[in-house]
């Protein structure tokens, strides 16, 4: 995903994105490491505009992914959605005198540099989407997970061993206390 720098003007250029996830190195390596798999293309819109001495690129993108629930180990699908802004400056190593960027609420604001006539957006897009991956994926908020004793999926119903183990240990402890007196 490359932008031609001299095509970016003071009025925003909108670029529709519809590209296989494998073309984004960060996403390809997530898939190679079996963290998750992507079931469709990265899609959405990127907008680029020329401002003062830099280019502002905003993205609103999503990609459908499949991953394993961290509680019940079932594979489930969810879309990773990212909205972000990247400020691209030409890499000429000017000391950063005016770093006072206007705050953008609820959006990731990233600074990056480019050289040459093209800006390759793939690394930033891949990274922004990868950051949306949950640390502990859950198939649903109320996932009951697996039984600690028999390994049954408790979302499918009770297995019969529920908390008996715990109560046994507890009553044994009580008896022990009684005997001590
Ligand atoms: Zn689950
Ligand atoms: Zn059980």
mmCIF file with all atom_site columns, C-alpha atoms and ligand atoms in Angstrom:
data_model
loop_
_atom_site.group_PDB
_atom_site.id
_atom_site.type_symbol
_atom_site.label_atom_id
_atom_site.label_alt_id
_atom_site.label_comp_id
_atom_site.label_asym_id
_atom_site.label_entity_id
_atom_site.label_seq_id
_atom_site.pdbx_PDB_ins_code
_atom_site.Cartn_x
_atom_site.Cartn_y
_atom_site.Cartn_z
_atom_site.occupancy
_atom_site.B_iso_or_equiv
_atom_site.pdbx_formal_charge
_atom_site.auth_seq_id
_atom_site.auth_comp_id
_atom_site.auth_asym_id
_atom_site.auth_atom_id
_atom_site.pdbx_PDB_model_num
ATOM   1   C  CA  . UNK A 1 1   ? 0.000   0.000   0.000  1.00 0.00 ? 1   UNK A CA  1
ATOM   2   C  CA  . UNK A 1 2   ? 1.940   2.999   -1.294 1.00 0.00 ? 2   UNK A CA  1
ATOM   3   C  CA  . UNK A 1 3   ? 1.045   6.661   -1.612 1.00 0.00 ? 3   UNK A CA  1
ATOM   4   C  CA  . UNK A 1 4   ? 2.605   8.819   -4.269 1.00 0.00 ? 4   UNK A CA  1
ATOM   5   C  CA  . UNK A 1 5   ? 3.854   11.848  -2.325 1.00 0.00 ? 5   UNK A CA  1
ATOM   6   C  CA  . UNK A 1 6   ? 3.335   14.489  -5.037 1.00 0.00 ? 6   UNK A CA  1
ATOM   7   C  CA  . UNK A 1 7   ? -0.272  13.318  -5.488 1.00 0.00 ? 7   UNK A CA  1
ATOM   8   C  CA  . UNK A 1 8   ? -1.090  14.426  -1.962 1.00 0.00 ? 8   UNK A CA  1
ATOM   9   C  CA  . UNK A 1 9   ? -2.552  17.942  -1.951 1.00 0.00 ? 9   UNK A CA  1
ATOM   10  C  CA  . UNK A 1 10  ? -4.086  20.380  0.522  1.00 0.00 ? 10  UNK A CA  1
ATOM   11  C  CA  . UNK A 1 11  ? -7.461  18.803  -0.122 1.00 0.00 ? 11  UNK A CA  1
ATOM   12  C  CA  . UNK A 1 12  ? -7.682  15.258  1.274  1.00 0.00 ? 12  UNK A CA  1
ATOM   13  C  CA  . UNK A 1 13  ? -7.190  12.339  -1.096 1.00 0.00 ? 13  UNK A CA  1
ATOM   14  C  CA  . UNK A 1 14  ? -9.332  9.348   -0.187 1.00 0.00 ? 14  UNK A CA  1
ATOM   15  C  CA  . UNK A 1 15  ? -7.938  5.933   -0.973 1.00 0.00 ? 15  UNK A CA  1
ATOM   16  C  CA  . UNK A 1 16  ? -10.166 2.882   -0.601 1.00 0.00 ? 16  UNK A CA  1
ATOM   17  C  CA  . UNK A 1 17  ? -8.263  -0.128  0.759  1.00 0.00 ? 17  UNK A CA  1
ATOM   18  C  CA  . UNK A 1 18  ? -9.088  -3.743  0.002  1.00 0.00 ? 18  UNK A CA  1
ATOM   19  C  CA  . UNK A 1 19  ? -5.955  -5.832  0.297  1.00 0.00 ? 19  UNK A CA  1
ATOM   20  C  CA  . UNK A 1 20  ? -5.078  -9.349  1.484  1.00 0.00 ? 20  UNK A CA  1
ATOM   21  C  CA  . UNK A 1 21  ? -3.828  -9.360  5.095  1.00 0.00 ? 21  UNK A CA  1
ATOM   22  C  CA  . UNK A 1 22  ? -0.762  -11.336 3.984  1.00 0.00 ? 22  UNK A CA  1
ATOM   23  C  CA  . UNK A 1 23  ? 0.531   -8.219  2.211  1.00 0.00 ? 23  UNK A CA  1
ATOM   24  C  CA  . UNK A 1 24  ? 1.021   -6.509  5.589  1.00 0.00 ? 24  UNK A CA  1
ATOM   25  C  CA  . UNK A 1 25  ? 4.241   -7.886  7.123  1.00 0.00 ? 25  UNK A CA  1
ATOM   26  C  CA  . UNK A 1 26  ? 3.086   -7.493  10.749 1.00 0.00 ? 26  UNK A CA  1
ATOM   27  C  CA  . UNK A 1 27  ? -0.161  -9.350  10.058 1.00 0.00 ? 27  UNK A CA  1
ATOM   28  C  CA  . UNK A 1 28  ? 1.591   -12.030 8.018  1.00 0.00 ? 28  UNK A CA  1
ATOM   29  C  CA  . UNK A 1 29  ? 3.916   -12.786 10.931 1.00 0.00 ? 29  UNK A CA  1
ATOM   30  C  CA  . UNK A 1 30  ? 0.997   -12.948 13.408 1.00 0.00 ? 30  UNK A CA  1
ATOM   31  C  CA  . UNK A 1 31  ? -0.535  -15.546 11.142 1.00 0.00 ? 31  UNK A CA  1
ATOM   32  C  CA  . UNK A 1 32  ? 2.765   -17.410 10.782 1.00 0.00 ? 32  UNK A CA  1
ATOM   33  C  CA  . UNK A 1 33  ? 3.060   -17.506 14.598 1.00 0.00 ? 33  UNK A CA  1
ATOM   34  C  CA  . UNK A 1 34  ? -0.554  -18.835 14.744 1.00 0.00 ? 34  UNK A CA  1
ATOM   35  C  CA  . UNK A 1 35  ? -1.598  -16.001 17.065 1.00 0.00 ? 35  UNK A CA  1
ATOM   36  C  CA  . UNK A 1 36  ? -4.625  -15.622 14.821 1.00 0.00 ? 36  UNK A CA  1
ATOM   37  C  CA  . UNK A 1 37  ? -5.635  -16.121 11.208 1.00 0.00 ? 37  UNK A CA  1
ATOM   38  C  CA  . UNK A 1 38  ? -7.208  -13.616 8.870  1.00 0.00 ? 38  UNK A CA  1
ATOM   39  C  CA  . UNK A 1 39  ? -10.367 -14.671 7.079  1.00 0.00 ? 39  UNK A CA  1
ATOM   40  C  CA  . UNK A 1 40  ? -10.685 -11.705 4.741  1.00 0.00 ? 40  UNK A CA  1
ATOM   41  C  CA  . UNK A 1 41  ? -8.898  -8.652  3.381  1.00 0.00 ? 41  UNK A CA  1
ATOM   42  C  CA  . UNK A 1 42  ? -7.895  -5.458  5.164  1.00 0.00 ? 42  UNK A CA  1
ATOM   43  C  CA  . UNK A 1 43  ? -10.567 -2.997  4.077  1.00 0.00 ? 43  UNK A CA  1
ATOM   44  C  CA  . UNK A 1 44  ? -11.597 0.575   4.740  1.00 0.00 ? 44  UNK A CA  1
ATOM   45  C  CA  . UNK A 1 45  ? -10.367 4.007   3.789  1.00 0.00 ? 45  UNK A CA  1
ATOM   46  C  CA  . UNK A 1 46  ? -7.152  5.940   4.090  1.00 0.00 ? 46  UNK A CA  1
ATOM   47  C  CA  . UNK A 1 47  ? -7.158  9.702   3.704  1.00 0.00 ? 47  UNK A CA  1
ATOM   48  C  CA  . UNK A 1 48  ? -4.039  11.722  2.996  1.00 0.00 ? 48  UNK A CA  1
ATOM   49  C  CA  . UNK A 1 49  ? -3.621  15.498  3.142  1.00 0.00 ? 49  UNK A CA  1
ATOM   50  C  CA  . UNK A 1 50  ? -0.704  17.907  2.863  1.00 0.00 ? 50  UNK A CA  1
ATOM   51  C  CA  . UNK A 1 51  ? -0.284  20.211  5.881  1.00 0.00 ? 51  UNK A CA  1
ATOM   52  C  CA  . UNK A 1 52  ? 2.537   22.748  6.400  1.00 0.00 ? 52  UNK A CA  1
ATOM   53  C  CA  . UNK A 1 53  ? 5.723   20.703  6.374  1.00 0.00 ? 53  UNK A CA  1
ATOM   54  C  CA  . UNK A 1 54  ? 4.164   17.268  6.731  1.00 0.00 ? 54  UNK A CA  1
ATOM   55  C  CA  . UNK A 1 55  ? 1.584   14.833  5.417  1.00 0.00 ? 55  UNK A CA  1
ATOM   56  C  CA  . UNK A 1 56  ? -1.263  13.688  7.597  1.00 0.00 ? 56  UNK A CA  1
ATOM   57  C  CA  . UNK A 1 57  ? -2.593  10.219  6.871  1.00 0.00 ? 57  UNK A CA  1
ATOM   58  C  CA  . UNK A 1 58  ? -5.668  8.959   8.654  1.00 0.00 ? 58  UNK A CA  1
ATOM   59  C  CA  . UNK A 1 59  ? -6.979  5.440   8.426  1.00 0.00 ? 59  UNK A CA  1
ATOM   60  C  CA  . UNK A 1 60  ? -10.238 3.739   9.267  1.00 0.00 ? 60  UNK A CA  1
ATOM   61  C  CA  . UNK A 1 61  ? -9.664  0.064   8.613  1.00 0.00 ? 61  UNK A CA  1
ATOM   62  C  CA  . UNK A 1 62  ? -10.719 -3.374  9.683  1.00 0.00 ? 62  UNK A CA  1
ATOM   63  C  CA  . UNK A 1 63  ? -9.790  -6.997  9.054  1.00 0.00 ? 63  UNK A CA  1
ATOM   64  C  CA  . UNK A 1 64  ? -11.728 -10.129 10.015 1.00 0.00 ? 64  UNK A CA  1
ATOM   65  C  CA  . UNK A 1 65  ? -9.700  -12.490 12.209 1.00 0.00 ? 65  UNK A CA  1
ATOM   66  C  CA  . UNK A 1 66  ? -10.128 -15.887 13.850 1.00 0.00 ? 66  UNK A CA  1
ATOM   67  C  CA  . UNK A 1 67  ? -8.482  -16.712 17.154 1.00 0.00 ? 67  UNK A CA  1
ATOM   68  C  CA  . UNK A 1 68  ? -8.751  -19.073 20.092 1.00 0.00 ? 68  UNK A CA  1
ATOM   69  C  CA  . UNK A 1 69  ? -10.746 -18.138 23.192 1.00 0.00 ? 69  UNK A CA  1
ATOM   70  C  CA  . UNK A 1 70  ? -8.334  -17.927 26.138 1.00 0.00 ? 70  UNK A CA  1
ATOM   71  C  CA  . UNK A 1 71  ? -10.896 -19.572 28.454 1.00 0.00 ? 71  UNK A CA  1
ATOM   72  C  CA  . UNK A 1 72  ? -12.621 -22.337 26.490 1.00 0.00 ? 72  UNK A CA  1
ATOM   73  C  CA  . UNK A 1 73  ? -10.100 -22.732 23.624 1.00 0.00 ? 73  UNK A CA  1
ATOM   74  C  CA  . UNK A 1 74  ? -12.842 -22.551 20.985 1.00 0.00 ? 74  UNK A CA  1
ATOM   75  C  CA  . UNK A 1 75  ? -11.945 -20.794 17.758 1.00 0.00 ? 75  UNK A CA  1
ATOM   76  C  CA  . UNK A 1 76  ? -14.054 -17.709 17.116 1.00 0.00 ? 76  UNK A CA  1
ATOM   77  C  CA  . UNK A 1 77  ? -14.119 -14.778 14.727 1.00 0.00 ? 77  UNK A CA  1
ATOM   78  C  CA  . UNK A 1 78  ? -13.943 -11.057 15.394 1.00 0.00 ? 78  UNK A CA  1
ATOM   79  C  CA  . UNK A 1 79  ? -13.043 -7.990  13.347 1.00 0.00 ? 79  UNK A CA  1
ATOM   80  C  CA  . UNK A 1 80  ? -9.970  -5.989  14.311 1.00 0.00 ? 80  UNK A CA  1
ATOM   81  C  CA  . UNK A 1 81  ? -10.794 -2.317  13.787 1.00 0.00 ? 81  UNK A CA  1
ATOM   82  C  CA  . UNK A 1 82  ? -8.301  0.520   13.833 1.00 0.00 ? 82  UNK A CA  1
ATOM   83  C  CA  . UNK A 1 83  ? -8.671  4.293   13.498 1.00 0.00 ? 83  UNK A CA  1
ATOM   84  C  CA  . UNK A 1 84  ? -5.394  6.156   13.492 1.00 0.00 ? 84  UNK A CA  1
ATOM   85  C  CA  . UNK A 1 85  ? -3.469  9.172   12.288 1.00 0.00 ? 85  UNK A CA  1
ATOM   86  C  CA  . UNK A 1 86  ? 0.122   9.146   11.136 1.00 0.00 ? 86  UNK A CA  1
ATOM   87  C  CA  . UNK A 1 87  ? 2.116   12.334  10.572 1.00 0.00 ? 87  UNK A CA  1
ATOM   88  C  CA  . UNK A 1 88  ? 4.743   11.725  7.910  1.00 0.00 ? 88  UNK A CA  1
ATOM   89  C  CA  . UNK A 1 89  ? 7.694   14.056  7.633  1.00 0.00 ? 89  UNK A CA  1
ATOM   90  C  CA  . UNK A 1 90  ? 10.339  13.849  4.984  1.00 0.00 ? 90  UNK A CA  1
ATOM   91  C  CA  . UNK A 1 91  ? 13.408  12.299  6.519  1.00 0.00 ? 91  UNK A CA  1
ATOM   92  C  CA  . UNK A 1 92  ? 15.906  15.180  6.295  1.00 0.00 ? 92  UNK A CA  1
ATOM   93  C  CA  . UNK A 1 93  ? 16.839  15.166  9.980  1.00 0.00 ? 93  UNK A CA  1
ATOM   94  C  CA  . UNK A 1 94  ? 15.604  18.672  10.829 1.00 0.00 ? 94  UNK A CA  1
ATOM   95  C  CA  . UNK A 1 95  ? 15.773  19.263  14.574 1.00 0.00 ? 95  UNK A CA  1
ATOM   96  C  CA  . UNK A 1 96  ? 12.250  18.965  15.926 1.00 0.00 ? 96  UNK A CA  1
ATOM   97  C  CA  . UNK A 1 97  ? 11.536  22.597  16.810 1.00 0.00 ? 97  UNK A CA  1
ATOM   98  C  CA  . UNK A 1 98  ? 7.752   22.539  16.617 1.00 0.00 ? 98  UNK A CA  1
ATOM   99  C  CA  . UNK A 1 99  ? 6.693   19.218  18.067 1.00 0.00 ? 99  UNK A CA  1
ATOM   100 C  CA  . UNK A 1 100 ? 3.502   20.762  19.442 1.00 0.00 ? 100 UNK A CA  1
ATOM   101 C  CA  . UNK A 1 101 ? 0.977   18.600  17.660 1.00 0.00 ? 101 UNK A CA  1
ATOM   102 C  CA  . UNK A 1 102 ? -2.699  19.197  18.119 1.00 0.00 ? 102 UNK A CA  1
ATOM   103 C  CA  . UNK A 1 103 ? -4.213  16.489  20.284 1.00 0.00 ? 103 UNK A CA  1
ATOM   104 C  CA  . UNK A 1 104 ? -6.527  14.025  18.626 1.00 0.00 ? 104 UNK A CA  1
ATOM   105 C  CA  . UNK A 1 105 ? -8.774  12.338  21.102 1.00 0.00 ? 105 UNK A CA  1
ATOM   106 C  CA  . UNK A 1 106 ? -9.363  8.585   21.069 1.00 0.00 ? 106 UNK A CA  1
ATOM   107 C  CA  . UNK A 1 107 ? -7.100  8.077   18.085 1.00 0.00 ? 107 UNK A CA  1
ATOM   108 C  CA  . UNK A 1 108 ? -3.597  6.791   17.892 1.00 0.00 ? 108 UNK A CA  1
ATOM   109 C  CA  . UNK A 1 109 ? -1.270  9.519   16.675 1.00 0.00 ? 109 UNK A CA  1
ATOM   110 C  CA  . UNK A 1 110 ? 1.977   8.257   15.276 1.00 0.00 ? 110 UNK A CA  1
ATOM   111 C  CA  . UNK A 1 111 ? 4.911   10.119  13.797 1.00 0.00 ? 111 UNK A CA  1
ATOM   112 C  CA  . UNK A 1 112 ? 6.893   8.584   11.017 1.00 0.00 ? 112 UNK A CA  1
ATOM   113 C  CA  . UNK A 1 113 ? 9.310   9.655   8.330  1.00 0.00 ? 113 UNK A CA  1
ATOM   114 C  CA  . UNK A 1 114 ? 9.516   8.931   4.632  1.00 0.00 ? 114 UNK A CA  1
ATOM   115 C  CA  . UNK A 1 115 ? 12.076  9.400   1.925  1.00 0.00 ? 115 UNK A CA  1
ATOM   116 C  CA  . UNK A 1 116 ? 11.739  9.275   -1.807 1.00 0.00 ? 116 UNK A CA  1
ATOM   117 C  CA  . UNK A 1 117 ? 8.566   9.751   -3.812 1.00 0.00 ? 117 UNK A CA  1
ATOM   118 C  CA  . UNK A 1 118 ? 6.447   7.087   -2.119 1.00 0.00 ? 118 UNK A CA  1
ATOM   119 C  CA  . UNK A 1 119 ? 5.180   6.411   1.368  1.00 0.00 ? 119 UNK A CA  1
ATOM   120 C  CA  . UNK A 1 120 ? 4.672   2.749   2.149  1.00 0.00 ? 120 UNK A CA  1
ATOM   121 C  CA  . UNK A 1 121 ? 1.714   2.604   4.526  1.00 0.00 ? 121 UNK A CA  1
ATOM   122 C  CA  . UNK A 1 122 ? 1.812   -1.156  5.039  1.00 0.00 ? 122 UNK A CA  1
ATOM   123 C  CA  . UNK A 1 123 ? 3.993   -1.203  8.196  1.00 0.00 ? 123 UNK A CA  1
ATOM   124 C  CA  . UNK A 1 124 ? 1.843   1.389   10.008 1.00 0.00 ? 124 UNK A CA  1
ATOM   125 C  CA  . UNK A 1 125 ? -1.459  -0.158  8.922  1.00 0.00 ? 125 UNK A CA  1
ATOM   126 C  CA  . UNK A 1 126 ? -0.300  -3.637  9.955  1.00 0.00 ? 126 UNK A CA  1
ATOM   127 C  CA  . UNK A 1 127 ? 0.912   -2.388  13.328 1.00 0.00 ? 127 UNK A CA  1
ATOM   128 C  CA  . UNK A 1 128 ? -2.273  -0.429  14.097 1.00 0.00 ? 128 UNK A CA  1
ATOM   129 C  CA  . UNK A 1 129 ? -4.445  -3.458  13.341 1.00 0.00 ? 129 UNK A CA  1
ATOM   130 C  CA  . UNK A 1 130 ? -2.171  -5.799  15.301 1.00 0.00 ? 130 UNK A CA  1
ATOM   131 C  CA  . UNK A 1 131 ? -2.506  -3.532  18.361 1.00 0.00 ? 131 UNK A CA  1
ATOM   132 C  CA  . UNK A 1 132 ? -6.253  -4.202  18.319 1.00 0.00 ? 132 UNK A CA  1
ATOM   133 C  CA  . UNK A 1 133 ? -5.704  -7.887  19.056 1.00 0.00 ? 133 UNK A CA  1
ATOM   134 C  CA  . UNK A 1 134 ? -6.985  -8.626  22.561 1.00 0.00 ? 134 UNK A CA  1
ATOM   135 C  CA  . UNK A 1 135 ? -4.356  -9.919  25.012 1.00 0.00 ? 135 UNK A CA  1
ATOM   136 C  CA  . UNK A 1 136 ? -6.860  -12.432 26.364 1.00 0.00 ? 136 UNK A CA  1
ATOM   137 C  CA  . UNK A 1 137 ? -9.326  -13.143 23.565 1.00 0.00 ? 137 UNK A CA  1
ATOM   138 C  CA  . UNK A 1 138 ? -12.777 -14.217 24.750 1.00 0.00 ? 138 UNK A CA  1
ATOM   139 C  CA  . UNK A 1 139 ? -15.401 -15.871 22.525 1.00 0.00 ? 139 UNK A CA  1
ATOM   140 C  CA  . UNK A 1 140 ? -17.958 -13.939 24.594 1.00 0.00 ? 140 UNK A CA  1
ATOM   141 C  CA  . UNK A 1 141 ? -17.849 -11.753 27.719 1.00 0.00 ? 141 UNK A CA  1
ATOM   142 C  CA  . UNK A 1 142 ? -19.612 -14.454 29.719 1.00 0.00 ? 142 UNK A CA  1
ATOM   143 C  CA  . UNK A 1 143 ? -17.546 -17.425 28.527 1.00 0.00 ? 143 UNK A CA  1
ATOM   144 C  CA  . UNK A 1 144 ? -17.548 -20.021 31.330 1.00 0.00 ? 144 UNK A CA  1
ATOM   145 C  CA  . UNK A 1 145 ? -14.338 -21.689 30.212 1.00 0.00 ? 145 UNK A CA  1
ATOM   146 C  CA  . UNK A 1 146 ? -13.333 -25.303 30.826 1.00 0.00 ? 146 UNK A CA  1
ATOM   147 C  CA  . UNK A 1 147 ? -13.899 -27.362 33.981 1.00 0.00 ? 147 UNK A CA  1
ATOM   148 C  CA  . UNK A 1 148 ? -10.640 -27.436 35.959 1.00 0.00 ? 148 UNK A CA  1
ATOM   149 C  CA  . UNK A 1 149 ? -11.268 -31.069 36.858 1.00 0.00 ? 149 UNK A CA  1
ATOM   150 C  CA  . UNK A 1 150 ? -12.515 -32.864 33.731 1.00 0.00 ? 150 UNK A CA  1
ATOM   151 C  CA  . UNK A 1 151 ? -11.819 -30.313 31.005 1.00 0.00 ? 151 UNK A CA  1
ATOM   152 C  CA  . UNK A 1 152 ? -15.444 -30.146 29.812 1.00 0.00 ? 152 UNK A CA  1
ATOM   153 C  CA  . UNK A 1 153 ? -16.549 -26.980 28.044 1.00 0.00 ? 153 UNK A CA  1
ATOM   154 C  CA  . UNK A 1 154 ? -18.837 -25.379 30.636 1.00 0.00 ? 154 UNK A CA  1
ATOM   155 C  CA  . UNK A 1 155 ? -20.544 -23.324 27.905 1.00 0.00 ? 155 UNK A CA  1
ATOM   156 C  CA  . UNK A 1 156 ? -22.094 -26.625 26.757 1.00 0.00 ? 156 UNK A CA  1
ATOM   157 C  CA  . UNK A 1 157 ? -23.605 -27.229 30.207 1.00 0.00 ? 157 UNK A CA  1
ATOM   158 C  CA  . UNK A 1 158 ? -22.495 -28.407 33.649 1.00 0.00 ? 158 UNK A CA  1
ATOM   159 C  CA  . UNK A 1 159 ? -20.261 -31.469 33.712 1.00 0.00 ? 159 UNK A CA  1
ATOM   160 C  CA  . UNK A 1 160 ? -21.241 -32.726 37.174 1.00 0.00 ? 160 UNK A CA  1
ATOM   161 C  CA  . UNK A 1 161 ? -17.991 -32.190 39.043 1.00 0.00 ? 161 UNK A CA  1
ATOM   162 C  CA  . UNK A 1 162 ? -18.541 -28.438 39.640 1.00 0.00 ? 162 UNK A CA  1
ATOM   163 C  CA  . UNK A 1 163 ? -17.089 -27.236 42.946 1.00 0.00 ? 163 UNK A CA  1
ATOM   164 C  CA  . UNK A 1 164 ? -17.109 -30.497 44.887 1.00 0.00 ? 164 UNK A CA  1
ATOM   165 C  CA  . UNK A 1 165 ? -13.313 -30.625 44.977 1.00 0.00 ? 165 UNK A CA  1
ATOM   166 C  CA  . UNK A 1 166 ? -13.150 -27.291 46.681 1.00 0.00 ? 166 UNK A CA  1
ATOM   167 C  CA  . UNK A 1 167 ? -15.770 -28.173 49.330 1.00 0.00 ? 167 UNK A CA  1
ATOM   168 C  CA  . UNK A 1 168 ? -14.004 -31.482 50.108 1.00 0.00 ? 168 UNK A CA  1
ATOM   169 C  CA  . UNK A 1 169 ? -10.743 -29.687 50.790 1.00 0.00 ? 169 UNK A CA  1
ATOM   170 C  CA  . UNK A 1 170 ? -12.599 -27.162 52.868 1.00 0.00 ? 170 UNK A CA  1
ATOM   171 C  CA  . UNK A 1 171 ? -14.349 -29.692 55.115 1.00 0.00 ? 171 UNK A CA  1
ATOM   172 C  CA  . UNK A 1 172 ? -11.110 -31.648 55.571 1.00 0.00 ? 172 UNK A CA  1
ATOM   173 C  CA  . UNK A 1 173 ? -9.548  -28.444 56.790 1.00 0.00 ? 173 UNK A CA  1
ATOM   174 C  CA  . UNK A 1 174 ? -12.383 -27.884 59.266 1.00 0.00 ? 174 UNK A CA  1
ATOM   175 C  CA  . UNK A 1 175 ? -12.016 -31.432 60.663 1.00 0.00 ? 175 UNK A CA  1
ATOM   176 C  CA  . UNK A 1 176 ? -8.315  -30.860 61.074 1.00 0.00 ? 176 UNK A CA  1
ATOM   177 C  CA  . UNK A 1 177 ? -8.950  -27.722 63.117 1.00 0.00 ? 177 UNK A CA  1
ATOM   178 C  CA  . UNK A 1 178 ? -11.434 -29.561 65.335 1.00 0.00 ? 178 UNK A CA  1
ATOM   179 C  CA  . UNK A 1 179 ? -8.934  -32.332 66.053 1.00 0.00 ? 179 UNK A CA  1
ATOM   180 C  CA  . UNK A 1 180 ? -6.334  -29.804 67.074 1.00 0.00 ? 180 UNK A CA  1
ATOM   181 C  CA  . UNK A 1 181 ? -8.367  -28.568 70.007 1.00 0.00 ? 181 UNK A CA  1
HETATM 182 ZN ZN1 . LIG B 2 .   ? -14.756 -19.062 25.315 1.00 0.00 ? 1   LIG B ZN1 1
HETATM 183 ZN ZN1 . LIG B 2 .   ? -15.915 -31.291 35.163 1.00 0.00 ? 2   LIG B ZN1 1
#
